[in-house]
Amino acid sequence: MNRVFYPQGIFAIFFLSMMLLLVGCGQSNEPEELYLEGKTMGTTYHIKVFADSEKLATLDLQAEITQLLKEINQSMSTYIDDSEINNFNRLSAGEIMPISADFRAVVAESIRLGESTKTLDVTMGPLIDLWGFGPDKKPTNRPSDEVLADMLARIGVDKLVLTEQGLAKTVAGLELSFSATAKGYGIDKVAELLESHQLTNYMVEIGGELRVSGVKPDNISWKIAIEQPDTEPGVRKVHRVLEPGTNGIATSGDYRIFYTMDGITYSHLLDPRTGMPSRYDLVSVTVLHPSAMTADGLATALTIMGMEKAQHYAQQHDLAVYLIAKSDDGLVTYSSPAFKPYL
């Protein structure tokens, strides 16, 4: 069953509109602003670059970025029949498939995050299918405990074998889905491309996840808005504004994507430890990290952990995270020690 890259950061439009408001144009004597946009990974991208006009005139960044993202999509999109990820998903157990450098980078970080967090699992494709998630991301039925137990025994990053020769699976039917890491990787690759041209003042956004570097004209810092999660449907307000420095930024949350089944309200995120949709208290998780891919994966993993375990994990690993959780007394927030300097 094909799965598209849907925006894991559910604030894509909100973040983008806030950024366009906050990063307004410079004066005539300031560096030129280049703005690029397009479609990739089942979503959209938006890029801002500030640089000398003569330097920008020597480059065709739109063409370079389009080709770069096309190659990443060809590697990691399950909507392309002959993509690298689909070729692996069709692979038999025990076979080793040589993989590209891009694919290796995403697999390696996905395995690392999966082993570290226990709540991010890029092999959950069959579990997602089992729940019957459709285009609206709502399940049609609840699998029995026996069926869930059998499925959990057949998925997990521990069933991936990454070697110098390539990638293999130890159980038949194991599938990969990079919806929590591929967008961030695409952002990182675009950032690397810009920096290869000595462009260091930029903002790259794909599907609501971001990476910013340097400053705007007049040495003004980039500013990014975190959305207030308890607003009425269709209403979007700013919760906090942060100055992320040079970092990737990812936000995950469940307060706008949830459903009720058998009288129980569930998140759209599945917990790989139980096979069930998450029912924890976190409604918004924002992560800052030099790698947008790592921030992307961590935002999802921490959301599934819940407030208490997410706090502990952030402190243990010295992560810059901002958490918003629901409680009987309303919303409560937490900013890790590593996050506070950015507020």
Short mmCIF file of C-alpha atoms in Angstrom, two decimals:
data_model
loop_
_atom_site.label_atom_id
_atom_site.label_comp_id
_atom_site.label_asym_id
_atom_site.label_seq_id
_atom_site.Cartn_x
_atom_site.Cartn_y
_atom_site.Cartn_z
CA MET A 1 0.00 0.00 0.00
CA ASN A 2 1.48 3.35 -1.00
CA ARG A 3 2.04 6.01 1.63
CA VAL A 4 2.77 9.59 0.70
CA PHE A 5 4.98 12.01 2.63
CA TYR A 6 2.30 13.90 4.53
CA PRO A 7 3.38 16.97 6.54
CA GLN A 8 4.41 15.64 9.91
CA GLY A 9 4.81 19.23 11.05
CA ILE A 10 1.12 20.12 10.95
CA PHE A 11 1.81 23.85 11.11
CA ALA A 12 3.15 24.26 7.56
CA ILE A 13 0.86 27.06 6.40
CA PHE A 14 0.91 28.80 9.77
CA PHE A 15 4.70 28.72 10.06
CA LEU A 16 5.17 29.93 6.51
CA SER A 17 2.73 32.82 6.84
CA MET A 18 4.34 33.88 10.10
CA MET A 19 7.80 33.73 8.58
CA LEU A 20 6.84 35.80 5.59
CA LEU A 21 5.42 38.36 8.01
CA LEU A 22 8.44 38.33 10.30
CA VAL A 23 11.23 38.30 7.73
CA GLY A 24 10.01 41.26 5.63
CA CYS A 25 12.02 42.81 2.84
CA GLY A 26 15.20 44.80 3.45
CA GLN A 27 16.11 48.27 2.28
CA SER A 28 17.52 49.01 -1.16
CA ASN A 29 21.13 49.01 0.08
CA GLU A 30 20.78 45.60 1.71
CA PRO A 31 21.56 42.15 0.26
CA GLU A 32 19.10 40.94 -2.32
CA GLU A 33 16.38 38.48 -1.29
CA LEU A 34 15.87 35.41 -3.47
CA TYR A 35 12.62 33.54 -2.92
CA LEU A 36 12.06 30.07 -4.40
CA GLU A 37 9.12 27.68 -4.12
CA GLY A 38 7.92 24.43 -5.58
CA LYS A 39 6.50 20.98 -4.88
CA THR A 40 8.25 17.92 -3.49
CA MET A 41 7.54 14.81 -1.37
CA GLY A 42 3.79 15.24 -1.63
CA THR A 43 3.98 18.75 -0.18
CA THR A 44 5.60 22.12 -0.96
CA TYR A 45 8.89 23.87 -0.32
CA HIS A 46 9.72 27.54 0.24
CA ILE A 47 13.21 28.99 0.39
CA LYS A 48 14.54 32.45 1.20
CA VAL A 49 18.16 33.42 0.57
CA PHE A 50 19.83 36.75 1.29
CA ALA A 51 23.02 37.40 -0.69
CA ASP A 52 24.81 39.78 -3.01
CA SER A 53 22.80 40.27 -6.21
CA GLU A 54 25.83 39.67 -8.44
CA LYS A 55 26.50 36.32 -6.77
CA LEU A 56 22.88 35.24 -7.06
CA ALA A 57 22.89 36.18 -10.75
CA THR A 58 25.62 33.63 -11.44
CA LEU A 59 23.56 30.73 -10.02
CA ASP A 60 20.50 28.81 -11.15
CA LEU A 61 19.43 27.68 -7.69
CA GLN A 62 15.90 26.77 -8.75
CA ALA A 63 17.19 24.22 -11.23
CA GLU A 64 19.76 22.81 -8.81
CA ILE A 65 17.25 22.48 -5.98
CA THR A 66 14.61 20.96 -8.26
CA GLN A 67 17.08 18.28 -9.42
CA LEU A 68 18.29 17.60 -5.88
CA LEU A 69 14.80 17.11 -4.47
CA LYS A 70 13.80 15.01 -7.48
CA GLU A 71 16.64 12.60 -6.70
CA ILE A 72 15.69 12.40 -3.03
CA ASN A 73 12.05 11.79 -3.93
CA GLN A 74 13.07 9.07 -6.38
CA SER A 75 14.95 7.42 -3.55
CA MET A 76 12.44 7.73 -0.72
CA SER A 77 8.89 8.21 -2.00
CA THR A 78 6.56 5.21 -1.74
CA TYR A 79 4.40 6.85 -4.43
CA ILE A 80 7.05 6.15 -7.09
CA ASP A 81 6.83 2.49 -8.09
CA ASP A 82 10.52 2.03 -8.88
CA SER A 83 11.81 4.19 -6.04
CA GLU A 84 14.67 2.91 -3.92
CA ILE A 85 12.41 2.52 -0.89
CA ASN A 86 9.80 0.53 -2.82
CA ASN A 87 12.52 -1.73 -4.24
CA PHE A 88 13.64 -2.44 -0.69
CA ASN A 89 10.08 -2.97 0.52
CA ARG A 90 9.64 -5.68 -2.14
CA LEU A 91 12.90 -7.36 -1.14
CA SER A 92 12.86 -10.85 0.34
CA ALA A 93 14.20 -11.48 3.82
CA GLY A 94 17.95 -12.05 3.88
CA GLU A 95 18.70 -10.33 0.57
CA ILE A 96 21.16 -7.43 0.65
CA MET A 97 20.30 -4.40 -1.50
CA PRO A 98 23.03 -1.89 -2.37
CA ILE A 99 21.76 1.59 -1.45
CA SER A 100 22.59 5.18 -2.34
CA ALA A 101 24.40 7.56 -0.01
CA ASP A 102 21.17 9.51 0.57
CA PHE A 103 19.22 6.37 1.44
CA ARG A 104 21.99 5.19 3.75
CA ALA A 105 22.05 8.52 5.61
CA VAL A 106 18.30 8.43 6.31
CA VAL A 107 18.27 4.74 7.24
CA ALA A 108 21.23 5.13 9.59
CA GLU A 109 19.73 8.11 11.44
CA SER A 110 16.28 6.48 11.53
CA ILE A 111 17.78 3.35 13.11
CA ARG A 112 19.77 5.44 15.61
CA LEU A 113 16.71 7.45 16.66
CA GLY A 114 14.56 4.33 16.79
CA GLU A 115 16.97 2.51 19.07
CA SER A 116 17.44 5.57 21.27
CA THR A 117 13.83 6.72 21.65
CA LYS A 118 11.90 3.42 21.23
CA THR A 119 9.03 5.58 19.91
CA LEU A 120 10.19 6.30 16.35
CA ASP A 121 9.92 3.31 14.03
CA VAL A 122 10.35 3.66 10.27
CA THR A 123 9.24 0.04 9.75
CA MET A 124 5.65 0.66 10.89
CA GLY A 125 4.21 0.61 7.37
CA PRO A 126 2.48 -2.78 7.82
CA LEU A 127 1.13 -1.62 11.20
CA ILE A 128 -0.26 1.53 9.59
CA ASP A 129 -1.89 -0.63 6.92
CA LEU A 130 -3.26 -2.97 9.58
CA TRP A 131 -5.09 -0.11 11.23
CA GLY A 132 -6.62 0.80 7.87
CA PHE A 133 -5.44 4.40 7.79
CA GLY A 134 -6.93 6.04 4.72
CA PRO A 135 -6.31 9.40 3.03
CA ASP A 136 -7.97 11.16 5.99
CA LYS A 137 -5.61 9.28 8.33
CA LYS A 138 -8.45 7.75 10.35
CA PRO A 139 -8.62 4.02 11.09
CA THR A 140 -11.71 2.07 10.15
CA ASN A 141 -11.40 -0.63 12.79
CA ARG A 142 -9.39 -1.67 15.82
CA PRO A 143 -7.22 -4.75 15.31
CA SER A 144 -7.51 -7.40 17.98
CA ASP A 145 -4.84 -7.72 20.67
CA GLU A 146 -3.70 -11.01 19.13
CA VAL A 147 -3.29 -9.50 15.67
CA LEU A 148 -1.45 -6.49 17.10
CA ALA A 149 0.92 -8.73 19.07
CA ASP A 150 1.69 -10.75 15.95
CA MET A 151 2.35 -7.56 13.96
CA LEU A 152 4.64 -6.08 16.62
CA ALA A 153 6.73 -9.25 16.45
CA ARG A 154 7.29 -8.65 12.74
CA ILE A 155 8.28 -4.96 12.71
CA GLY A 156 11.04 -2.90 14.31
CA VAL A 157 14.34 -1.28 13.36
CA ASP A 158 16.11 -4.21 15.03
CA LYS A 159 15.01 -6.23 12.00
CA LEU A 160 17.05 -4.02 9.64
CA VAL A 161 20.66 -4.94 8.87
CA LEU A 162 22.79 -2.05 7.57
CA THR A 163 26.28 -2.98 6.35
CA GLU A 164 28.89 -1.62 3.97
CA GLN A 165 27.36 -3.85 1.29
CA GLY A 166 23.86 -2.41 1.69
CA LEU A 167 20.60 -2.96 3.57
CA ALA A 168 18.70 -6.15 4.37
CA LYS A 169 15.69 -7.23 6.42
CA THR A 170 15.54 -10.26 8.69
CA VAL A 171 11.80 -10.88 8.36
CA ALA A 172 9.63 -11.08 5.26
CA GLY A 173 7.21 -8.25 4.63
CA LEU A 174 9.15 -5.59 6.54
CA GLU A 175 8.65 -2.17 4.93
CA LEU A 176 10.18 1.26 5.35
CA SER A 177 8.39 4.60 5.46
CA PHE A 178 10.39 7.81 5.96
CA SER A 179 7.50 10.22 6.62
CA ALA A 180 9.17 11.32 9.89
CA THR A 181 12.70 11.84 8.55
CA ALA A 182 12.82 12.31 4.75
CA LYS A 183 11.47 15.88 4.69
CA GLY A 184 14.07 16.93 7.22
CA TYR A 185 16.77 15.21 5.18
CA GLY A 186 15.63 17.08 2.07
CA ILE A 187 15.94 20.34 4.01
CA ASP A 188 19.45 19.44 5.16
CA LYS A 189 20.52 18.61 1.60
CA VAL A 190 19.17 21.91 0.27
CA ALA A 191 21.03 23.71 3.07
CA GLU A 192 24.23 21.89 2.12
CA LEU A 193 23.72 22.93 -1.50
CA LEU A 194 23.30 26.58 -0.53
CA GLU A 195 26.37 26.47 1.68
CA SER A 196 28.41 24.88 -1.13
CA HIS A 197 27.83 28.18 -2.95
CA GLN A 198 28.92 30.15 0.16
CA LEU A 199 25.31 31.18 0.84
CA THR A 200 24.91 31.24 4.61
CA ASN A 201 21.88 33.48 5.24
CA TYR A 202 18.83 31.41 4.36
CA MET A 203 15.57 29.76 5.39
CA VAL A 204 14.54 26.40 3.92
CA GLU A 205 11.05 24.98 4.58
CA ILE A 206 9.53 21.70 3.38
CA GLY A 207 6.09 20.67 4.58
CA GLY A 208 6.28 22.80 7.73
CA GLU A 209 9.75 21.71 8.86
CA LEU A 210 12.54 24.30 8.69
CA ARG A 211 16.20 25.06 8.76
CA VAL A 212 17.54 28.59 9.12
CA SER A 213 21.05 29.93 9.01
CA GLY A 214 22.77 33.23 9.56
CA VAL A 215 20.77 36.43 9.72
CA LYS A 216 18.57 38.73 7.68
CA PRO A 217 19.79 42.14 6.45
CA ASP A 218 20.99 44.56 9.13
CA ASN A 219 22.06 41.55 11.22
CA ILE A 220 18.45 40.86 12.25
CA SER A 221 17.83 37.38 13.64
CA TRP A 222 15.34 34.97 12.13
CA LYS A 223 12.17 34.63 14.21
CA ILE A 224 9.82 31.63 14.11
CA ALA A 225 6.34 31.33 15.65
CA ILE A 226 5.02 28.37 17.65
CA GLU A 227 1.27 28.02 17.30
CA GLN A 228 -1.14 28.24 20.23
CA PRO A 229 -2.65 24.73 20.29
CA ASP A 230 -6.00 25.33 22.03
CA THR A 231 -7.61 27.72 19.55
CA GLU A 232 -10.95 27.16 17.83
CA PRO A 233 -10.89 25.22 14.53
CA GLY A 234 -9.83 27.52 11.72
CA VAL A 235 -8.26 30.02 14.14
CA ARG A 236 -4.47 30.27 14.43
CA LYS A 237 -2.66 32.31 17.04
CA VAL A 238 0.95 32.71 18.10
CA HIS A 239 1.90 30.91 21.33
CA ARG A 240 5.58 31.91 21.48
CA VAL A 241 8.12 33.45 19.13
CA LEU A 242 11.63 32.08 19.20
CA GLU A 243 14.97 33.01 17.64
CA PRO A 244 16.33 29.63 16.55
CA GLY A 245 19.79 30.77 15.52
CA THR A 246 21.31 28.42 12.94
CA ASN A 247 19.29 25.24 13.40
CA GLY A 248 16.71 22.88 12.02
CA ILE A 249 13.23 23.35 13.51
CA ALA A 250 10.49 20.72 13.61
CA THR A 251 7.12 20.72 15.33
CA SER A 252 4.81 17.74 15.82
CA GLY A 253 1.43 17.67 17.53
CA ASP A 254 -1.89 15.90 17.70
CA TYR A 255 -4.38 18.58 18.66
CA ARG A 256 -5.61 19.18 15.10
CA ILE A 257 -5.40 15.57 13.90
CA PHE A 258 -7.29 13.14 16.10
CA TYR A 259 -10.33 10.89 15.95
CA THR A 260 -12.81 9.11 18.19
CA MET A 261 -13.52 5.39 17.94
CA ASP A 262 -15.65 3.37 20.36
CA GLY A 263 -15.96 6.46 22.54
CA ILE A 264 -12.18 6.87 22.90
CA THR A 265 -10.18 9.80 21.47
CA TYR A 266 -6.89 8.87 19.80
CA SER A 267 -3.96 10.72 18.26
CA HIS A 268 -3.07 10.11 14.61
CA LEU A 269 0.37 8.87 15.74
CA LEU A 270 0.95 5.16 16.35
CA ASP A 271 3.05 3.99 19.29
CA PRO A 272 5.41 1.23 18.08
CA ARG A 273 5.72 -0.12 21.62
CA THR A 274 2.03 -1.02 21.83
CA GLY A 275 0.81 -0.91 18.23
CA MET A 276 -1.92 1.47 19.37
CA PRO A 277 -2.55 5.13 18.51
CA SER A 278 -0.89 7.37 21.08
CA ARG A 279 -3.10 8.60 23.94
CA TYR A 280 -0.51 10.65 25.77
CA ASP A 281 -0.83 14.24 26.93
CA LEU A 282 1.52 16.14 24.61
CA VAL A 283 -0.24 18.31 22.04
CA SER A 284 2.78 20.13 20.61
CA VAL A 285 6.50 19.38 20.52
CA THR A 286 9.07 21.73 18.99
CA VAL A 287 12.66 20.57 18.54
CA LEU A 288 15.73 22.59 17.56
CA HIS A 289 18.74 20.68 16.22
CA PRO A 290 21.53 21.40 13.75
CA SER A 291 20.05 18.66 11.54
CA ALA A 292 16.48 19.19 10.35
CA MET A 293 16.23 15.43 9.79
CA THR A 294 17.07 14.72 13.42
CA ALA A 295 14.72 17.45 14.63
CA ASP A 296 11.98 15.99 12.42
CA GLY A 297 12.34 12.48 13.82
CA LEU A 298 12.69 13.62 17.43
CA ALA A 299 9.55 15.77 17.28
CA THR A 300 7.50 12.71 16.38
CA ALA A 301 9.24 10.43 18.89
CA LEU A 302 8.85 12.85 21.81
CA THR A 303 5.16 13.43 21.06
CA ILE A 304 4.50 9.71 21.42
CA MET A 305 6.50 9.54 24.69
CA GLY A 306 4.27 11.94 26.61
CA MET A 307 5.29 14.93 28.75
CA GLU A 308 7.12 13.20 31.59
CA LYS A 309 9.23 10.82 29.50
CA ALA A 310 9.86 13.49 26.84
CA GLN A 311 11.22 15.86 29.51
CA HIS A 312 13.49 13.15 30.87
CA TYR A 313 14.75 12.21 27.40
CA ALA A 314 15.43 15.84 26.47
CA GLN A 315 17.40 16.44 29.66
CA GLN A 316 19.29 13.16 29.35
CA HIS A 317 20.36 13.97 25.78
CA ASP A 318 20.74 17.75 26.21
CA LEU A 319 18.12 18.49 23.54
CA ALA A 320 16.54 21.87 22.82
CA VAL A 321 12.81 21.11 23.05
CA TYR A 322 9.63 23.01 23.88
CA LEU A 323 6.65 20.94 25.02
CA ILE A 324 2.97 21.84 25.38
CA ALA A 325 0.72 19.33 27.14
CA LYS A 326 -2.92 19.20 28.13
CA SER A 327 -3.89 18.80 31.79
CA ASP A 328 -6.99 19.06 33.96
CA ASP A 329 -6.06 22.70 34.59
CA GLY A 330 -5.48 23.56 30.94
CA LEU A 331 -2.25 23.67 28.95
CA VAL A 332 1.13 23.33 30.63
CA THR A 333 4.48 24.05 28.99
CA TYR A 334 8.07 22.98 29.42
CA SER A 335 11.25 24.34 27.84
CA SER A 336 14.40 22.30 28.29
CA PRO A 337 17.54 24.05 29.57
CA ALA A 338 19.02 23.78 26.06
CA PHE A 339 15.94 25.49 24.57
CA LYS A 340 15.69 28.49 26.90
CA PRO A 341 18.37 30.59 25.14
CA TYR A 342 16.22 30.61 21.98
CA LEU A 343 13.09 32.09 23.60
#
